[in-house]
CSV table of C-alpha atoms and ligand atoms in Angstrom, one decimal:
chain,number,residue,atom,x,y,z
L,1469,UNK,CA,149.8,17.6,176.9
L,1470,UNK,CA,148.7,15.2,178.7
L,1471,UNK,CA,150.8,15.3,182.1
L,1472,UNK,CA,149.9,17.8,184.9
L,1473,UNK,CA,152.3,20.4,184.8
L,1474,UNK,CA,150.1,23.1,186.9
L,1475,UNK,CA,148.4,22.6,190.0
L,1476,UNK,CA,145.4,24.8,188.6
L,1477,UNK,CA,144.3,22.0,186.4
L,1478,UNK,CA,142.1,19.7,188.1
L,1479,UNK,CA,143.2,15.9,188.6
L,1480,UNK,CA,141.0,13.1,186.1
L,1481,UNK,CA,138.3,13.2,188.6
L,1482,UNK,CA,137.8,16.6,188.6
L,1483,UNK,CA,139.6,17.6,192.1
L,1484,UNK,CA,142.2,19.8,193.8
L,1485,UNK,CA,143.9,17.0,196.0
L,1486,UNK,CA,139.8,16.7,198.4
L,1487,UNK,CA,138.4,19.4,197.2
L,1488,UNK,CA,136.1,19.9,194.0
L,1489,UNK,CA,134.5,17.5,191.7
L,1490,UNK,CA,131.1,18.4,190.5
L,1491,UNK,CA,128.0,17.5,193.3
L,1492,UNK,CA,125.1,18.1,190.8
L,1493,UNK,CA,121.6,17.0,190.8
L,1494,UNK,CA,121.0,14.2,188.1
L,1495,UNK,CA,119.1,16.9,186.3
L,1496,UNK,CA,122.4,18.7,185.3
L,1497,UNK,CA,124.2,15.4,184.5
L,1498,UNK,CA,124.5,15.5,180.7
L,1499,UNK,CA,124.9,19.8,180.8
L,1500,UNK,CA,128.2,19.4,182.8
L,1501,UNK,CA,129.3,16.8,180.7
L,1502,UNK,CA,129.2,18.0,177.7
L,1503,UNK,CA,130.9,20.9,179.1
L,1504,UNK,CA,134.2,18.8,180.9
L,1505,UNK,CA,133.9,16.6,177.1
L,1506,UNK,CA,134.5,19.6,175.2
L,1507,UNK,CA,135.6,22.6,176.5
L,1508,UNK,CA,139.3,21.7,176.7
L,1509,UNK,CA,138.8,20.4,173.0
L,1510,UNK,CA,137.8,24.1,171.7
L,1511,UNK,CA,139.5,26.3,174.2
L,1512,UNK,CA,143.0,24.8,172.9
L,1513,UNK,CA,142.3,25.5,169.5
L,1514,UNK,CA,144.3,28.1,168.3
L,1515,UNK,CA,141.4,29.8,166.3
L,1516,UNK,CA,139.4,30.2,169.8
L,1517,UNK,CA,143.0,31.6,171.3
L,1518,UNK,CA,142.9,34.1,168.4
L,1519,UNK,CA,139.4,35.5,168.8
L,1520,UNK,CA,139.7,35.5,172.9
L,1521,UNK,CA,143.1,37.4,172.3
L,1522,UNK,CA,141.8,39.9,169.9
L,1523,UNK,CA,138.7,40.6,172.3
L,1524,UNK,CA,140.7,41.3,175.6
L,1525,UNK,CA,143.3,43.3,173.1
L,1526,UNK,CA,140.9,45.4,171.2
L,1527,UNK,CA,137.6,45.3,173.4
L,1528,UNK,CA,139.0,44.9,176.7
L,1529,UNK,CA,142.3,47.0,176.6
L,1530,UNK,CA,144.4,44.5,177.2
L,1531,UNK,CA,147.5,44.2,178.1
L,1532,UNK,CA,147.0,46.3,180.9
L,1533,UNK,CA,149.7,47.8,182.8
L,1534,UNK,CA,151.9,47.1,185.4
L,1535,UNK,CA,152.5,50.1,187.8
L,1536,UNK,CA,155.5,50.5,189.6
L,1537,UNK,CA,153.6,52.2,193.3
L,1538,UNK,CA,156.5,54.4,193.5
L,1539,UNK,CA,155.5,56.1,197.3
L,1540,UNK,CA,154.1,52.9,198.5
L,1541,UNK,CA,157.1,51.2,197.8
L,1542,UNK,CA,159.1,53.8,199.5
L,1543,UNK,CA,157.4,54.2,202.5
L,1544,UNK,CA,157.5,50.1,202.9
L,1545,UNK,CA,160.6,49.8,201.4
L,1546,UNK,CA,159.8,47.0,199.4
L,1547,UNK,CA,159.6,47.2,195.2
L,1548,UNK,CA,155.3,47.2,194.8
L,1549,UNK,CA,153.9,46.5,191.1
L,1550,UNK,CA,150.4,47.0,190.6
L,1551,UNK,CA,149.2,44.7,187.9
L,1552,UNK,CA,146.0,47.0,186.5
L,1553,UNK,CA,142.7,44.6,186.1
L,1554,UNK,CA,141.3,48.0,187.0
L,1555,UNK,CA,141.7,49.7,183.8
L,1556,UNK,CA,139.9,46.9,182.1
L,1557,UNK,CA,136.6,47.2,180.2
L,1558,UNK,CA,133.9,47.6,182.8
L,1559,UNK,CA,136.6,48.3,185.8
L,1560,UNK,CA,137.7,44.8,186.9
L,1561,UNK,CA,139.2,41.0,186.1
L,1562,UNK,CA,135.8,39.3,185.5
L,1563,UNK,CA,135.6,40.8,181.6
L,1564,UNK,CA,138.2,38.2,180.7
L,1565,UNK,CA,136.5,35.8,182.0
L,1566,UNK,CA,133.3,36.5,180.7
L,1567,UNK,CA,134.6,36.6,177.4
L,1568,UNK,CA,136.3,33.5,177.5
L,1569,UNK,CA,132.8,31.5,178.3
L,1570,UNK,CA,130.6,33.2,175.9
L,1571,UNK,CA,133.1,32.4,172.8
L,1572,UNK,CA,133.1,29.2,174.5
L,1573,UNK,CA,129.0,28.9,174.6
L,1574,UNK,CA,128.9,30.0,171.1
L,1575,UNK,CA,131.4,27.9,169.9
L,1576,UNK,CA,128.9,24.8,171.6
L,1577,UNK,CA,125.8,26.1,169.7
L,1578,UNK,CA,124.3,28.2,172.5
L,1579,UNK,CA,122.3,31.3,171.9
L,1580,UNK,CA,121.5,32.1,175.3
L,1581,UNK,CA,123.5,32.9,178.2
L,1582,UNK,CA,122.5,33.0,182.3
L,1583,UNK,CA,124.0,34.2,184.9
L,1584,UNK,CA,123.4,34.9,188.1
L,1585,UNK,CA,125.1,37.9,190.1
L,1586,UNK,CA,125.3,39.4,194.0
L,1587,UNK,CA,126.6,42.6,193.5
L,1588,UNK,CA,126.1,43.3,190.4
L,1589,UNK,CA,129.2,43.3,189.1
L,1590,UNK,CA,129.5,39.6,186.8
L,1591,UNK,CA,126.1,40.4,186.0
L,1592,UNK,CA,127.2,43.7,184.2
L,1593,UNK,CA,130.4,41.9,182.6
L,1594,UNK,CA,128.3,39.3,180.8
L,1595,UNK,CA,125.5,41.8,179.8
L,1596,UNK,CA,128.5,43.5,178.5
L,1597,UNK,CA,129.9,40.9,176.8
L,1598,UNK,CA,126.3,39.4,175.4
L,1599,UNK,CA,125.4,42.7,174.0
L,1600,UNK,CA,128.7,42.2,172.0
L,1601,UNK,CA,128.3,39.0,170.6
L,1602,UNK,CA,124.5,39.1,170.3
L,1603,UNK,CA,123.4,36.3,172.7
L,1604,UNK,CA,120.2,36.6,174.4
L,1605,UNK,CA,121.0,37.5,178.3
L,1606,UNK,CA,119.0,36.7,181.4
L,1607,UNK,CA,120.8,37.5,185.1
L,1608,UNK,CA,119.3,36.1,188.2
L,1609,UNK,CA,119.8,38.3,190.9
L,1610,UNK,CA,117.9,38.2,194.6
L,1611,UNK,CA,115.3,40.8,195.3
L,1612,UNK,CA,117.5,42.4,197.9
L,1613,UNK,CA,120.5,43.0,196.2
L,1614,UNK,CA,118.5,44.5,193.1
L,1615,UNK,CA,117.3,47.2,195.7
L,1616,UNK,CA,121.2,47.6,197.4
L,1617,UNK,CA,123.3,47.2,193.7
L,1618,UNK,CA,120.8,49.4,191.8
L,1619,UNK,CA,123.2,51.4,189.9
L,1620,UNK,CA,124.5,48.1,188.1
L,1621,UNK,CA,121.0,46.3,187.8
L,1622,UNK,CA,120.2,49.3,185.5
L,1623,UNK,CA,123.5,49.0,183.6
L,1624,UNK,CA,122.3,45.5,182.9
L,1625,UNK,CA,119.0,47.2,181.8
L,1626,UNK,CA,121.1,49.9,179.5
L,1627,UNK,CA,123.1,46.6,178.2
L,1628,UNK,CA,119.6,44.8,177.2
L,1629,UNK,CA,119.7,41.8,179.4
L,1630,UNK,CA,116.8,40.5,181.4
L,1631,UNK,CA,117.2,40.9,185.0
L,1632,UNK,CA,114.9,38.9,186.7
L,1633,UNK,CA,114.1,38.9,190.7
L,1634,UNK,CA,114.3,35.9,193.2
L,1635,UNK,CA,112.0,36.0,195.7
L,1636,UNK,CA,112.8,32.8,197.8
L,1637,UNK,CA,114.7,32.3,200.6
L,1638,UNK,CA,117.2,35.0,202.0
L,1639,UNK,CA,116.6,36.7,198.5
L,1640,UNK,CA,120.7,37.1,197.8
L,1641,UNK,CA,122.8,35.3,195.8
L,1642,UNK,CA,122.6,32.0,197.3
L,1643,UNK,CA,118.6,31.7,195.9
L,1644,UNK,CA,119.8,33.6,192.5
L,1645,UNK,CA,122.1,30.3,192.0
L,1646,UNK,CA,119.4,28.2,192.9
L,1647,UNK,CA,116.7,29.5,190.1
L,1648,UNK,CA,119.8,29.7,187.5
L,1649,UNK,CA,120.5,26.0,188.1
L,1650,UNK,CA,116.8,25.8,187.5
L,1651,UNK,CA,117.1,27.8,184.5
L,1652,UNK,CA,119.5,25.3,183.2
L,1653,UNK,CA,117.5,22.1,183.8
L,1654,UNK,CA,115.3,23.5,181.8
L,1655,UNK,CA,117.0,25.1,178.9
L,1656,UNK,CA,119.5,22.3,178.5
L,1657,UNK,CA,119.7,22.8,174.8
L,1658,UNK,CA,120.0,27.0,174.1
L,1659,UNK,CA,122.2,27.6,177.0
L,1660,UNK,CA,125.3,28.2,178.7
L,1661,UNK,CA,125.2,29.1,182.5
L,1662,UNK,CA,127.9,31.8,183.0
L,1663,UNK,CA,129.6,31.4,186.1
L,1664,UNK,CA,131.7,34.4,187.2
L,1665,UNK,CA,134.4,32.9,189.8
L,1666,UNK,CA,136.7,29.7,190.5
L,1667,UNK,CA,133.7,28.4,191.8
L,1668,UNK,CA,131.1,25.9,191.0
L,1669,UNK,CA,131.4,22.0,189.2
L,1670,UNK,CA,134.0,20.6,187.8
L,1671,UNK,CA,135.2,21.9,185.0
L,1672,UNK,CA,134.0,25.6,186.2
L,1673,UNK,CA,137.0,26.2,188.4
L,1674,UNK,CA,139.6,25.0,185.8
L,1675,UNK,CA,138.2,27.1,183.0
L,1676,UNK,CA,137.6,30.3,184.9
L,1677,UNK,CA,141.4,29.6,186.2
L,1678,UNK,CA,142.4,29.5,182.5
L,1679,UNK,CA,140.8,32.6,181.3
L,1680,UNK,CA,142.0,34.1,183.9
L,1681,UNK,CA,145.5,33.4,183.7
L,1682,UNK,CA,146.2,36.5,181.0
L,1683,UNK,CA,146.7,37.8,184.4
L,1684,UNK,CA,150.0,36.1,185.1
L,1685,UNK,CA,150.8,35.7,181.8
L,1686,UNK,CA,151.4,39.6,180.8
L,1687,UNK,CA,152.6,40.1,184.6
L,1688,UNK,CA,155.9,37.7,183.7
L,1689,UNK,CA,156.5,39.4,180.4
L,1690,UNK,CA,156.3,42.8,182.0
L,1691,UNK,CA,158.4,42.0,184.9
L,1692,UNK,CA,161.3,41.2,182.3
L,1693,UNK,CA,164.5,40.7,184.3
L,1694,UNK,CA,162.9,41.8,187.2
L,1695,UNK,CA,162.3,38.5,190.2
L,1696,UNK,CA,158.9,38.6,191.7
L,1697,UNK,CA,159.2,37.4,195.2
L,1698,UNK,CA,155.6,37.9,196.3
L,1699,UNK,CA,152.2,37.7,194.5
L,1700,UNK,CA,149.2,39.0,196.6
L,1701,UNK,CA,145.5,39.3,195.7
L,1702,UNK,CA,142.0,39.2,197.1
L,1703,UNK,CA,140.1,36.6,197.1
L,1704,UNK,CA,136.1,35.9,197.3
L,1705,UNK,CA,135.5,32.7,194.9
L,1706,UNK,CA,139.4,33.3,193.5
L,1707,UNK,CA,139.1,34.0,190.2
L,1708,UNK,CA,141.1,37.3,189.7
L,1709,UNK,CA,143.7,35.4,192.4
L,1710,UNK,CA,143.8,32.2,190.3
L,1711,UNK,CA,144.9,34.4,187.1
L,1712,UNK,CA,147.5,36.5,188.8
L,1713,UNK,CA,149.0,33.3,190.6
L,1714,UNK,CA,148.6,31.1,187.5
L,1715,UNK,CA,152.2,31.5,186.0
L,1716,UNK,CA,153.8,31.1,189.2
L,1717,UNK,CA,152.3,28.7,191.3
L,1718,UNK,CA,155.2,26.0,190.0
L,1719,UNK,CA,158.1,28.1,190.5
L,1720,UNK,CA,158.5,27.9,194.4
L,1721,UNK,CA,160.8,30.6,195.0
L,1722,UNK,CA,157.7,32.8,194.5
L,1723,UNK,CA,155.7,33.4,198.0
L,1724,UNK,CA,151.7,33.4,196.5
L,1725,UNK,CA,149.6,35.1,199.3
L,1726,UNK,CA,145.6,35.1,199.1
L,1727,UNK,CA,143.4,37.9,201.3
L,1728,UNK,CA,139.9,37.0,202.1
L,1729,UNK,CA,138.0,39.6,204.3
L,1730,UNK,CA,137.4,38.9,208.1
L,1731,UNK,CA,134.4,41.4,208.2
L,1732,UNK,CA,134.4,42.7,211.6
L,1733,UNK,CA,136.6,40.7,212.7
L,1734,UNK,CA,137.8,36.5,212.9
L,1735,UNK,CA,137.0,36.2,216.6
L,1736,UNK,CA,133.3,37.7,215.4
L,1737,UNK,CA,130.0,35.5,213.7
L,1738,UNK,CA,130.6,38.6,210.6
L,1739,UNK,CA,133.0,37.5,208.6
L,1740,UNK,CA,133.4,35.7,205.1
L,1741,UNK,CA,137.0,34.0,206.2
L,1742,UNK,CA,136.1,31.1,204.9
L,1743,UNK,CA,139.8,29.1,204.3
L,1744,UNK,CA,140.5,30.5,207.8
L,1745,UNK,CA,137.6,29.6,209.6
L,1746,UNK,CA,136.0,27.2,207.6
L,1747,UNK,CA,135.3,23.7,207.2
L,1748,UNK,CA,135.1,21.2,204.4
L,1749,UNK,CA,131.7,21.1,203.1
L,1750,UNK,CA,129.5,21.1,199.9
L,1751,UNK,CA,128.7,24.6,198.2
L,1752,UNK,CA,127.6,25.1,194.6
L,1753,UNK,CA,128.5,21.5,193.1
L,1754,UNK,CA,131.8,21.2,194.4
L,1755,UNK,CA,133.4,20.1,197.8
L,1756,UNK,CA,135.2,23.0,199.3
L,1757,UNK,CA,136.1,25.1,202.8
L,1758,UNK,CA,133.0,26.7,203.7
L,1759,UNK,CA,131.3,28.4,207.0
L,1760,UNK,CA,129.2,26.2,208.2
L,1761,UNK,CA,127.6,25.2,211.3
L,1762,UNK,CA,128.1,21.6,212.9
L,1763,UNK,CA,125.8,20.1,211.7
L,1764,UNK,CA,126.4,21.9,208.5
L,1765,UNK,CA,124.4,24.4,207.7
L,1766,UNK,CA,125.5,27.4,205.5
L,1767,UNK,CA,126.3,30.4,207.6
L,1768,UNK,CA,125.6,34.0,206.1
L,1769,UNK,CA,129.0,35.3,205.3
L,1770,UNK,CA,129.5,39.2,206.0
L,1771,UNK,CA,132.0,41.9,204.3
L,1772,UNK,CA,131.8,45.1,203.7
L,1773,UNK,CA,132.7,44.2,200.1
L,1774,UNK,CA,130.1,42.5,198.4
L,1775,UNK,CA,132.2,40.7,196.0
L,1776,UNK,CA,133.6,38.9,198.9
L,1777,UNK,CA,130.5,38.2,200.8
L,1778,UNK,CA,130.7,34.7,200.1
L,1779,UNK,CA,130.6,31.4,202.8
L,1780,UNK,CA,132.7,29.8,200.8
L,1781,UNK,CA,136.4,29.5,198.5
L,1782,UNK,CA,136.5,27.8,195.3
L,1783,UNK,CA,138.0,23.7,195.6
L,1784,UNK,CA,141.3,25.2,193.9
L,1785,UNK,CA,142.5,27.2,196.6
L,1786,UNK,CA,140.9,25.6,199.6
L,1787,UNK,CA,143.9,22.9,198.3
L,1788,UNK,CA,146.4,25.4,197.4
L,1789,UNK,CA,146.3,27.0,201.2
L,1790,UNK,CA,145.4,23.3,202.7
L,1791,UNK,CA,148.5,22.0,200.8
L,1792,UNK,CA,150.8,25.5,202.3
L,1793,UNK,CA,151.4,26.5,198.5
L,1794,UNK,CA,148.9,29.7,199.3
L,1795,UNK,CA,149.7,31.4,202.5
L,1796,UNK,CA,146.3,33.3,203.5
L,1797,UNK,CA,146.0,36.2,205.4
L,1798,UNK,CA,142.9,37.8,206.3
L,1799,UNK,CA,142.0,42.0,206.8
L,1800,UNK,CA,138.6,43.3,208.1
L,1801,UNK,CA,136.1,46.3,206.9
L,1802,UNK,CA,137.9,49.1,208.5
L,1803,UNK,CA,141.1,47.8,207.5
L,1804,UNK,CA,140.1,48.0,204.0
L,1805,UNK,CA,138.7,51.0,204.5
L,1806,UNK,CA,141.8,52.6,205.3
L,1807,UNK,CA,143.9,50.6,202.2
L,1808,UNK,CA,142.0,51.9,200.2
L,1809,UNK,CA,142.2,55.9,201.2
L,1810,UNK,CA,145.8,55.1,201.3
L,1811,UNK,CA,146.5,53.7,198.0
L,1812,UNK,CA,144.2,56.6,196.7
L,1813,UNK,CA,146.6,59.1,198.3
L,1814,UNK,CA,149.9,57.5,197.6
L,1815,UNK,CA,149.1,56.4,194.1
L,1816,UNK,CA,145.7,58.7,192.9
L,1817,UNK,CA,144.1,55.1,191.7
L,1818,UNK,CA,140.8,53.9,193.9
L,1819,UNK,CA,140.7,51.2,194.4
L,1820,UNK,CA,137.7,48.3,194.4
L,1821,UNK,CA,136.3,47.5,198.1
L,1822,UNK,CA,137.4,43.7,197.2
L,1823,UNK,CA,141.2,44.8,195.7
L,1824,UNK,CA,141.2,47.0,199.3
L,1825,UNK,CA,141.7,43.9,201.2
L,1826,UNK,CA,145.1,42.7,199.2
L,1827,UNK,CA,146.1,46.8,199.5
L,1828,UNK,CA,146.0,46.1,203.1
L,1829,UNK,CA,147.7,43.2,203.8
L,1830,UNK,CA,150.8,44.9,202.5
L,1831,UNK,CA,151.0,46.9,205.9
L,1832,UNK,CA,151.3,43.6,208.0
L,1833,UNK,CA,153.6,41.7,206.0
L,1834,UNK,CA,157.4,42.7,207.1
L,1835,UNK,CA,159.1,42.8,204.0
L,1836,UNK,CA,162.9,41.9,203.1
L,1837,UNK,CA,164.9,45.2,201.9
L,1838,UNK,CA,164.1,45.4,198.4
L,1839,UNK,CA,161.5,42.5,197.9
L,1840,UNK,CA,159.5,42.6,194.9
L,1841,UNK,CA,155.5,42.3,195.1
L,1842,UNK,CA,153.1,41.9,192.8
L,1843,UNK,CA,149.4,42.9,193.7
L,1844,UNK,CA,146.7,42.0,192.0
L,1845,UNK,CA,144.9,45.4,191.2
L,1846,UNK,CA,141.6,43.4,190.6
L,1847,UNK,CA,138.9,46.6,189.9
L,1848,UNK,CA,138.3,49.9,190.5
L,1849,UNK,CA,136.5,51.9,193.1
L,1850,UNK,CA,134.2,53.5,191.4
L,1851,UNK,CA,130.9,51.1,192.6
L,1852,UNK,CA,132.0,51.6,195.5
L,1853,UNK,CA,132.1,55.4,196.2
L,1854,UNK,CA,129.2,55.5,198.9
L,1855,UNK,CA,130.5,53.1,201.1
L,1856,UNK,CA,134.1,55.6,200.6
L,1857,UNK,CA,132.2,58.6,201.2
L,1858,UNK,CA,130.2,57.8,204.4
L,1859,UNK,CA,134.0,56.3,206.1
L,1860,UNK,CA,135.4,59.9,204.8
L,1861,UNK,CA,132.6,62.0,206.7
L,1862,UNK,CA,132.8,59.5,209.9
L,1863,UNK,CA,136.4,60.0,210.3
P,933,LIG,C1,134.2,40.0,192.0
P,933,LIG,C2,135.4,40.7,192.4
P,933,LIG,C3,136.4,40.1,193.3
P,933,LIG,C4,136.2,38.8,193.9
P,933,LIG,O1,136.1,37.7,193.0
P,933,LIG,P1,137.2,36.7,192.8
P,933,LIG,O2,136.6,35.7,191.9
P,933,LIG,O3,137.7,36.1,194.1
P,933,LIG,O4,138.3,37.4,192.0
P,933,LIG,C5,137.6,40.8,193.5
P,933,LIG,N1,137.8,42.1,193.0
P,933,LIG,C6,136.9,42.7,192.2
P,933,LIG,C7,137.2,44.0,191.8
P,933,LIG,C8,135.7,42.0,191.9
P,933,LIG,O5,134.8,42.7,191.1
């Protein structure tokens, strides 16, 4: 297979029509190659396919469902199908993901495995996943978010991985990337770096895309005679978005529409809009839309949900929405807020903070009689209960 037959692969050079490639120091040269040499290699090999299949199926829970929102659906009158990444094996999409790179790591010869996490919630999908397959397991994490996300920095704890603090700088996730690259420089030879979204150096978007794509995959077969029209999902770096639009982005006939959070609002400076608002720039090895100032510095993104609190998209889909394949759309806190009460009273599932913002882009679409939808269900509400609570007693 050598032609291009999907826009999520990346071209020769490692891009998505401008964006991407892989902006690395020189240190990190020979790591990344190895990786772009090799993955594709061991990924495609049909014993690797077996084992990652077994996992999702046996570990994960995989297939999950598809869920026909029966009162949603009435009360839009529209056909909505909830694809479930929220009855997955630690409540979201990133377990597939996760499991794809540490079969890949140990199919390389790597015994140890870093990763670096904001909310907590990659971190706890590959402590899950090392404590599986035995790999040693350190997560970088900055000092604030271990005091905000404590509940999963102890899961990481109960899982047996190493959760170390980052002092430096704004003490988030930007400066937990920063010491993991370090990490890497310096453990060239043991390890794999885990990255947890369509984001990063080439080939990190590609591969996250792929082991994503299960997504799409069991959405087609599910869907059977039924025609999706619409696929919708949240998106932070894009990974859960990349798998449930993998399968269709080549048919044309199907309308793929991305939802990144506008905070408080796009006309405010707290917001993490970044294909909306943001400007081609250079964020964690690749070239992508980011928020930046003019003479481009990073600005502090802001959400409500912390797995969208990011400055910037992965290269993938800053070309899929540059290139009008992805139509993006945009919903703030307090719309989320209200998705998500609603799709909990409608449906009984809560939803993730992140999977709120797809929920509530459904109310501003107007809808043909009969249209079929596909949303991304990407995780499930349970982290997220405090922020729920606290909106419930304000009301
Ligand atoms: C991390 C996360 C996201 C955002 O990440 P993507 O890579 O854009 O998918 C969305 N939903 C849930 C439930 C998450 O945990």
């Amino acid at each position: 297979m050598t032609a291009k037959i999907n826009r999520m692969k990346a071209d020769e050079r490692g891009f998505y029509g401008e964006f991407g490639g892989a902006f690395i120091p020189e240190m990190l040269h020979k790591n990344i190659q190895d990786l772009q040499e090799r993955y594709e290699g061991i990924v495609s090999q049909e014993s690797f396919q077996k084992r990652f299949k077994d996992l999702l199926k046996t570990y994960s829970g995989r297939p999950t469902p598809l869920t026909y929102a029966a009162s949603i659906s009435e009360e839009l009158g529209a056909n909505v199908y909830l694809k479930r990444e929220d009855l997955n094996h630690t409540g979201a999409h990133k377990i597939n993901n996760a499991i794809g790179q540490a079969l890949l790591a140990m199919e390389m010869g790597k015994t140890r495995i870093i990763a670096e996490t904001g909310a907590g919630q990659h971190g706890v999908a590959t402590a899950t996943v090392c404590a599986l397959l035995d790999l040693e397991c350190i997560v970088y994490m900055g000092s604030k978010d271990i005091e905000r996300q404590s509940p999963n920095v102890r899961r990481m704890k109960m899982l047996g991985a190493e959760v170390r603090a980052v002092y430096s700088g704004s003490q988030t996730l930007k400066d937990a990337t920063n010491e993991a690259i370090r990490d890497w420089i310096n453990h060239p030879e043991s390890t794999h770096y885990l990255i947890g979204s369509t984001v990063g150096p080439h080939p990190y978007p590609e591969m996250v895309a792929a082991f994503q794509s299960i997504i799409s995959e069991e959405t087609l077969k599910q869907l059977g005679e039924i025609k999706a029209d619409s696929v919708i999902a949240c998106v932070g770096g894009g990974s859960n978005a990349a798998g449930a639009f993998f399968h269709f982005v080549e048919d044309e006939s199907v309308e793929l529409i991305a939802v990144e959070a506008s905070g408080y609002g796009l006309e405010t400076d707290k917001t993490a809009a970044s294909a909306t608002l943001g400007t081609a720039g250079i964020l964690h090895g690749s070239k992508t839309l980011l928020l930046q100032t003019k003479d481009g510095q990073i600005e502090e993104a802001h959400s409500i949900s912390a797995g969208l609190d990011y400055p910037g998209i992965g290269p993938m889909h800053a070309h899929l929405v540059k290139s009008d394949r992805v139509k993006i759309m945009t919903a703030t806190d307090t719309e989320a807020l209200e998705a998500a009460k609603w799709m909990a009273r409608k449906e009984g599932i809560i939803p993730a903070l992140e999977t709120a913002h797809a929920i509530a882009a459904l109310k501003k679409i107007t809808f043909k009689p009969n249209q079929n939808i596909v949303l991304c269900l990407s995780g499930r509400g349970d982290k997220d209960m405090q922020t729920y609570a606290q909106y419930l007693d304000n009301e």
